[in-house]
């Protein structure tokens, strides 16, 4: 092992010596013979060609590794300084990773996803971050009803369900305001679409959305003049020549 590292060190020194030499002789200075160090290694039975090649490959690898390390550190510094993410935040990365931030280092970000798996992502691979845990969020609802459903009664059911959630002691702690009903958002071949939303605390939109969907489904089932639309895919017809 010691002989290997000694040989490698000699090869690096030889490579440095050769690179420091003049690239080409001038007319007044004839080309020198083979360097003494290289000749001495050859006399000892050490082939310097593989050493030079190995030293070049190692230097190239170290250069690329250092470049990636510097990129990770600089990106990490900007993310930490700008307070883009913090421990405990739920984030979605452009790489497809999503989860709760468990730890931050100067080089990597560690996430735990919804299945409990831990992902360690270098900062240099992060181009865009979606932070879902800052200040507030929205529980947005888009509900489609059939054309024979009464519009006013459909809107009334949405208002009724929204009011019940606002009065629920377990759910209202997630809210930052009453339900906003936007009305008829659009119409297509299957029916008309009503939209509404709650402004919630960060992370509270999931419980609110589940409760709203469940309660609205039960109220629609109890109402004769309102029905959910069923989406039927349009068949694709081939074009004959």
mmCIF file of C-alpha atoms in Angstrom:
data_model
loop_
_atom_site.group_PDB
_atom_site.id
_atom_site.type_symbol
_atom_site.label_atom_id
_atom_site.label_comp_id
_atom_site.label_asym_id
_atom_site.label_seq_id
_atom_site.Cartn_x
_atom_site.Cartn_y
_atom_site.Cartn_z
ATOM 1 C CA UNK A 1 0.000 0.000 0.000
ATOM 2 C CA UNK A 2 2.811 2.397 0.894
ATOM 3 C CA UNK A 3 4.583 1.600 -2.363
ATOM 4 C CA UNK A 4 1.369 2.320 -4.278
ATOM 5 C CA UNK A 5 0.925 5.768 -2.757
ATOM 6 C CA UNK A 6 4.623 6.534 -3.143
ATOM 7 C CA UNK A 7 4.439 5.612 -6.800
ATOM 8 C CA UNK A 8 1.296 7.701 -7.245
ATOM 9 C CA UNK A 9 2.977 10.680 -5.582
ATOM 10 C CA UNK A 10 5.980 10.377 -7.875
ATOM 11 C CA UNK A 11 3.646 10.258 -10.847
ATOM 12 C CA UNK A 12 1.871 13.451 -9.736
ATOM 13 C CA UNK A 13 5.204 15.202 -9.220
ATOM 14 C CA UNK A 14 6.360 14.077 -12.624
ATOM 15 C CA UNK A 15 3.138 15.281 -14.237
ATOM 16 C CA UNK A 16 3.516 18.677 -12.558
ATOM 17 C CA UNK A 17 7.152 18.891 -13.630
ATOM 18 C CA UNK A 18 6.315 18.133 -17.238
ATOM 19 C CA UNK A 19 3.468 20.651 -17.313
ATOM 20 C CA UNK A 20 5.703 23.360 -15.875
ATOM 21 C CA UNK A 21 8.332 22.827 -18.574
ATOM 22 C CA UNK A 22 8.448 24.988 -21.706
ATOM 23 C CA UNK A 23 5.899 23.711 -24.233
ATOM 24 C CA UNK A 24 8.300 23.911 -27.166
ATOM 25 C CA UNK A 25 12.022 24.576 -27.637
ATOM 26 C CA UNK A 26 13.210 27.723 -29.368
ATOM 27 C CA UNK A 27 15.842 27.983 -32.057
ATOM 28 C CA UNK A 28 18.477 29.158 -29.556
ATOM 29 C CA UNK A 29 17.529 26.497 -27.045
ATOM 30 C CA UNK A 30 17.485 22.990 -28.454
ATOM 31 C CA UNK A 31 15.086 20.388 -27.124
ATOM 32 C CA UNK A 32 16.277 18.833 -23.883
ATOM 33 C CA UNK A 33 16.532 15.097 -23.497
ATOM 34 C CA UNK A 34 14.068 13.073 -21.476
ATOM 35 C CA UNK A 35 13.689 14.519 -17.934
ATOM 36 C CA UNK A 36 16.009 13.043 -15.354
ATOM 37 C CA UNK A 37 13.149 12.093 -13.044
ATOM 38 C CA UNK A 38 11.354 10.160 -15.740
ATOM 39 C CA UNK A 39 14.534 8.396 -16.743
ATOM 40 C CA UNK A 40 15.262 7.516 -13.130
ATOM 41 C CA UNK A 41 11.837 5.950 -12.704
ATOM 42 C CA UNK A 42 12.337 3.930 -15.848
ATOM 43 C CA UNK A 43 15.699 2.709 -14.504
ATOM 44 C CA UNK A 44 13.886 1.532 -11.365
ATOM 45 C CA UNK A 45 11.475 -0.471 -13.506
ATOM 46 C CA UNK A 46 8.499 1.867 -13.015
ATOM 47 C CA UNK A 47 6.493 2.642 -16.130
ATOM 48 C CA UNK A 48 5.534 6.310 -15.851
ATOM 49 C CA UNK A 49 2.899 6.313 -18.603
ATOM 50 C CA UNK A 50 0.162 4.689 -16.488
ATOM 51 C CA UNK A 51 1.104 6.993 -13.608
ATOM 52 C CA UNK A 52 0.645 10.077 -15.741
ATOM 53 C CA UNK A 53 -2.683 8.812 -17.062
ATOM 54 C CA UNK A 54 -3.868 7.898 -13.562
ATOM 55 C CA UNK A 55 -2.831 11.261 -12.155
ATOM 56 C CA UNK A 56 -4.749 13.024 -14.924
ATOM 57 C CA UNK A 57 -7.905 10.975 -14.315
ATOM 58 C CA UNK A 58 -7.721 11.539 -10.559
ATOM 59 C CA UNK A 59 -7.222 15.260 -11.038
ATOM 60 C CA UNK A 60 -10.188 15.407 -13.423
ATOM 61 C CA UNK A 61 -12.403 13.504 -10.987
ATOM 62 C CA UNK A 62 -11.402 15.761 -8.109
ATOM 63 C CA UNK A 63 -12.129 18.810 -10.253
ATOM 64 C CA UNK A 64 -15.636 17.642 -11.132
ATOM 65 C CA UNK A 65 -16.334 16.608 -7.538
ATOM 66 C CA UNK A 66 -15.171 19.958 -6.213
ATOM 67 C CA UNK A 67 -17.314 21.804 -8.743
ATOM 68 C CA UNK A 68 -20.432 19.862 -7.674
ATOM 69 C CA UNK A 69 -19.626 20.401 -3.999
ATOM 70 C CA UNK A 70 -19.247 24.152 -4.504
ATOM 71 C CA UNK A 71 -22.561 24.259 -6.407
ATOM 72 C CA UNK A 72 -24.355 22.388 -3.592
ATOM 73 C CA UNK A 73 -22.899 24.667 -0.910
ATOM 74 C CA UNK A 74 -23.659 27.941 -2.731
ATOM 75 C CA UNK A 75 -27.233 26.896 -3.546
ATOM 76 C CA UNK A 76 -27.732 25.728 0.035
ATOM 77 C CA UNK A 77 -26.469 29.024 1.405
ATOM 78 C CA UNK A 78 -28.950 31.019 -0.669
ATOM 79 C CA UNK A 79 -31.834 28.716 0.321
ATOM 80 C CA UNK A 80 -30.963 29.042 4.016
ATOM 81 C CA UNK A 81 -30.303 32.785 3.920
ATOM 82 C CA UNK A 82 -33.534 33.521 2.013
ATOM 83 C CA UNK A 83 -35.486 31.281 4.414
ATOM 84 C CA UNK A 84 -37.068 29.414 1.518
ATOM 85 C CA UNK A 85 -37.657 26.306 3.619
ATOM 86 C CA UNK A 86 -37.478 25.407 7.297
ATOM 87 C CA UNK A 87 -37.552 22.231 9.331
ATOM 88 C CA UNK A 88 -41.127 20.957 9.554
ATOM 89 C CA UNK A 89 -42.265 22.452 6.232
ATOM 90 C CA UNK A 90 -43.980 20.299 3.635
ATOM 91 C CA UNK A 91 -42.245 20.987 0.324
ATOM 92 C CA UNK A 92 -42.474 19.733 -3.250
ATOM 93 C CA UNK A 93 -39.285 19.794 -5.332
ATOM 94 C CA UNK A 94 -39.017 20.013 -9.102
ATOM 95 C CA UNK A 95 -37.193 16.662 -8.996
ATOM 96 C CA UNK A 96 -40.464 15.009 -7.950
ATOM 97 C CA UNK A 97 -39.589 14.581 -4.270
ATOM 98 C CA UNK A 98 -42.149 15.747 -1.712
ATOM 99 C CA UNK A 99 -42.269 15.490 2.034
ATOM 100 C CA UNK A 100 -41.640 17.062 5.413
ATOM 101 C CA UNK A 101 -38.248 18.722 5.907
ATOM 102 C CA UNK A 102 -36.475 16.820 8.663
ATOM 103 C CA UNK A 103 -33.010 18.355 8.509
ATOM 104 C CA UNK A 104 -30.950 20.906 6.605
ATOM 105 C CA UNK A 105 -27.191 20.890 6.160
ATOM 106 C CA UNK A 106 -24.947 23.182 4.187
ATOM 107 C CA UNK A 107 -25.080 20.725 1.270
ATOM 108 C CA UNK A 108 -28.197 18.552 1.449
ATOM 109 C CA UNK A 109 -31.903 18.593 2.262
ATOM 110 C CA UNK A 110 -33.511 15.604 3.984
ATOM 111 C CA UNK A 111 -37.216 14.897 3.373
ATOM 112 C CA UNK A 112 -39.591 12.281 4.787
ATOM 113 C CA UNK A 113 -42.400 11.537 2.341
ATOM 114 C CA UNK A 114 -45.962 10.425 3.033
ATOM 115 C CA UNK A 115 -44.942 6.760 3.093
ATOM 116 C CA UNK A 116 -42.260 7.361 5.709
ATOM 117 C CA UNK A 117 -39.298 7.092 3.334
ATOM 118 C CA UNK A 118 -36.397 9.509 3.809
ATOM 119 C CA UNK A 119 -34.863 11.254 0.792
ATOM 120 C CA UNK A 120 -31.553 13.120 0.893
ATOM 121 C CA UNK A 121 -31.366 15.647 -1.958
ATOM 122 C CA UNK A 122 -28.268 17.782 -2.705
ATOM 123 C CA UNK A 123 -29.090 21.469 -2.951
ATOM 124 C CA UNK A 124 -27.359 21.656 -6.328
ATOM 125 C CA UNK A 125 -30.110 19.478 -7.839
ATOM 126 C CA UNK A 126 -32.919 21.771 -6.635
ATOM 127 C CA UNK A 127 -34.125 24.283 -9.228
ATOM 128 C CA UNK A 128 -37.618 25.058 -7.896
ATOM 129 C CA UNK A 129 -39.291 24.567 -4.501
ATOM 130 C CA UNK A 130 -43.005 24.669 -3.657
ATOM 131 C CA UNK A 131 -43.476 25.279 0.062
ATOM 132 C CA UNK A 132 -46.966 24.314 1.219
ATOM 133 C CA UNK A 133 -46.408 25.287 4.863
ATOM 134 C CA UNK A 134 -46.146 29.071 4.803
ATOM 135 C CA UNK A 135 -48.736 31.404 6.399
ATOM 136 C CA UNK A 136 -51.920 29.947 4.843
ATOM 137 C CA UNK A 137 -53.373 27.648 2.197
ATOM 138 C CA UNK A 138 -56.631 27.242 0.268
ATOM 139 C CA UNK A 139 -59.085 24.361 0.283
ATOM 140 C CA UNK A 140 -60.491 24.758 -3.236
ATOM 141 C CA UNK A 141 -63.626 22.963 -4.440
ATOM 142 C CA UNK A 142 -64.813 22.440 -7.993
ATOM 143 C CA UNK A 143 -68.110 20.551 -8.144
ATOM 144 C CA UNK A 144 -69.990 19.670 -11.329
ATOM 145 C CA UNK A 145 -73.764 19.182 -11.395
ATOM 146 C CA UNK A 146 -76.099 17.982 -14.138
ATOM 147 C CA UNK A 147 -77.994 20.507 -16.247
ATOM 148 C CA UNK A 148 -81.320 19.410 -14.792
ATOM 149 C CA UNK A 149 -80.071 20.311 -11.302
ATOM 150 C CA UNK A 150 -81.406 23.530 -9.806
ATOM 151 C CA UNK A 151 -78.569 26.084 -9.729
ATOM 152 C CA UNK A 152 -79.887 28.016 -6.739
ATOM 153 C CA UNK A 153 -80.469 24.850 -4.727
ATOM 154 C CA UNK A 154 -76.977 23.598 -5.639
ATOM 155 C CA UNK A 155 -75.476 26.861 -4.420
ATOM 156 C CA UNK A 156 -77.585 26.612 -1.281
ATOM 157 C CA UNK A 157 -76.180 23.166 -0.486
ATOM 158 C CA UNK A 158 -72.619 24.442 -0.857
ATOM 159 C CA UNK A 159 -73.360 27.380 1.448
ATOM 160 C CA UNK A 160 -75.016 25.035 3.938
ATOM 161 C CA UNK A 161 -72.076 22.649 4.033
ATOM 162 C CA UNK A 162 -69.635 25.546 4.332
ATOM 163 C CA UNK A 163 -71.570 26.926 7.287
ATOM 164 C CA UNK A 164 -71.583 23.544 9.024
ATOM 165 C CA UNK A 165 -67.804 23.337 8.698
ATOM 166 C CA UNK A 166 -67.371 26.858 10.058
ATOM 167 C CA UNK A 167 -69.417 25.864 13.113
ATOM 168 C CA UNK A 168 -67.605 22.545 13.689
ATOM 169 C CA UNK A 169 -65.296 22.968 16.737
ATOM 170 C CA UNK A 170 -62.768 20.486 15.377
ATOM 171 C CA UNK A 171 -62.616 21.983 11.883
ATOM 172 C CA UNK A 172 -62.967 25.709 12.455
ATOM 173 C CA UNK A 173 -59.535 25.869 14.118
ATOM 174 C CA UNK A 174 -58.152 25.242 10.617
ATOM 175 C CA UNK A 175 -60.061 28.128 9.029
ATOM 176 C CA UNK A 176 -58.989 31.708 8.465
ATOM 177 C CA UNK A 177 -62.307 32.932 7.127
ATOM 178 C CA UNK A 178 -65.752 31.887 5.865
ATOM 179 C CA UNK A 179 -66.426 29.933 2.713
ATOM 180 C CA UNK A 180 -66.101 31.965 -0.488
ATOM 181 C CA UNK A 181 -68.541 30.787 -3.158
ATOM 182 C CA UNK A 182 -67.643 31.950 -6.650
ATOM 183 C CA UNK A 183 -70.744 30.634 -8.431
ATOM 184 C CA UNK A 184 -70.921 29.023 -11.870
ATOM 185 C CA UNK A 185 -67.345 28.741 -13.081
ATOM 186 C CA UNK A 186 -67.949 27.036 -16.422
ATOM 187 C CA UNK A 187 -70.230 24.743 -18.407
ATOM 188 C CA UNK A 188 -69.437 21.844 -20.705
ATOM 189 C CA UNK A 189 -71.161 18.815 -22.211
ATOM 190 C CA UNK A 190 -71.582 17.135 -18.817
ATOM 191 C CA UNK A 191 -73.053 20.003 -16.790
ATOM 192 C CA UNK A 192 -72.236 23.223 -14.957
ATOM 193 C CA UNK A 193 -69.399 23.645 -12.452
ATOM 194 C CA UNK A 194 -69.635 25.540 -9.164
ATOM 195 C CA UNK A 195 -66.447 26.601 -7.359
ATOM 196 C CA UNK A 196 -65.728 27.726 -3.807
ATOM 197 C CA UNK A 197 -62.840 27.831 -1.353
ATOM 198 C CA UNK A 198 -61.851 28.120 2.283
ATOM 199 C CA UNK A 199 -58.735 29.954 3.400
ATOM 200 C CA UNK A 200 -57.052 27.720 5.974
ATOM 201 C CA UNK A 201 -53.920 27.503 8.061
ATOM 202 C CA UNK A 202 -50.963 25.720 6.495
ATOM 203 C CA UNK A 203 -51.744 22.021 6.345
ATOM 204 C CA UNK A 204 -55.345 22.518 7.427
ATOM 205 C CA UNK A 205 -56.718 22.381 3.899
ATOM 206 C CA UNK A 206 -56.635 18.572 3.799
ATOM 207 C CA UNK A 207 -58.986 17.965 6.739
ATOM 208 C CA UNK A 208 -61.311 20.730 5.566
ATOM 209 C CA UNK A 209 -61.452 19.364 2.003
ATOM 210 C CA UNK A 210 -62.225 15.830 3.159
ATOM 211 C CA UNK A 211 -65.016 17.024 5.470
ATOM 212 C CA UNK A 212 -66.522 19.299 2.802
ATOM 213 C CA UNK A 213 -66.600 16.545 0.168
ATOM 214 C CA UNK A 214 -68.152 14.032 2.559
ATOM 215 C CA UNK A 215 -70.859 16.382 3.805
ATOM 216 C CA UNK A 216 -71.738 17.685 0.366
ATOM 217 C CA UNK A 217 -72.099 14.136 -0.966
ATOM 218 C CA UNK A 218 -74.530 13.266 1.830
ATOM 219 C CA UNK A 219 -76.593 16.421 1.282
ATOM 220 C CA UNK A 220 -76.814 15.886 -2.483
ATOM 221 C CA UNK A 221 -77.989 12.302 -1.915
ATOM 222 C CA UNK A 222 -80.804 13.680 0.253
ATOM 223 C CA UNK A 223 -81.904 16.240 -2.352
ATOM 224 C CA UNK A 224 -84.118 15.362 -5.316
ATOM 225 C CA UNK A 225 -83.450 18.410 -7.495
ATOM 226 C CA UNK A 226 -79.636 18.238 -7.394
ATOM 227 C CA UNK A 227 -77.370 15.574 -8.901
ATOM 228 C CA UNK A 228 -73.666 15.291 -9.525
ATOM 229 C CA UNK A 229 -72.652 15.139 -13.156
ATOM 230 C CA UNK A 230 -71.044 12.015 -14.512
ATOM 231 C CA UNK A 231 -68.220 12.568 -16.947
ATOM 232 C CA UNK A 232 -68.413 10.397 -20.052
ATOM 233 C CA UNK A 233 -65.330 10.269 -22.258
ATOM 234 C CA UNK A 234 -65.910 11.248 -25.841
ATOM 235 C CA UNK A 235 -65.145 8.433 -28.307
ATOM 236 C CA UNK A 236 -62.349 9.103 -30.731
ATOM 237 C CA UNK A 237 -63.416 8.409 -34.276
ATOM 238 C CA UNK A 238 -60.870 7.402 -36.815
ATOM 239 C CA UNK A 239 -60.470 9.425 -39.963
ATOM 240 C CA UNK A 240 -60.951 7.322 -43.069
ATOM 241 C CA UNK A 241 -58.739 7.987 -46.020
#
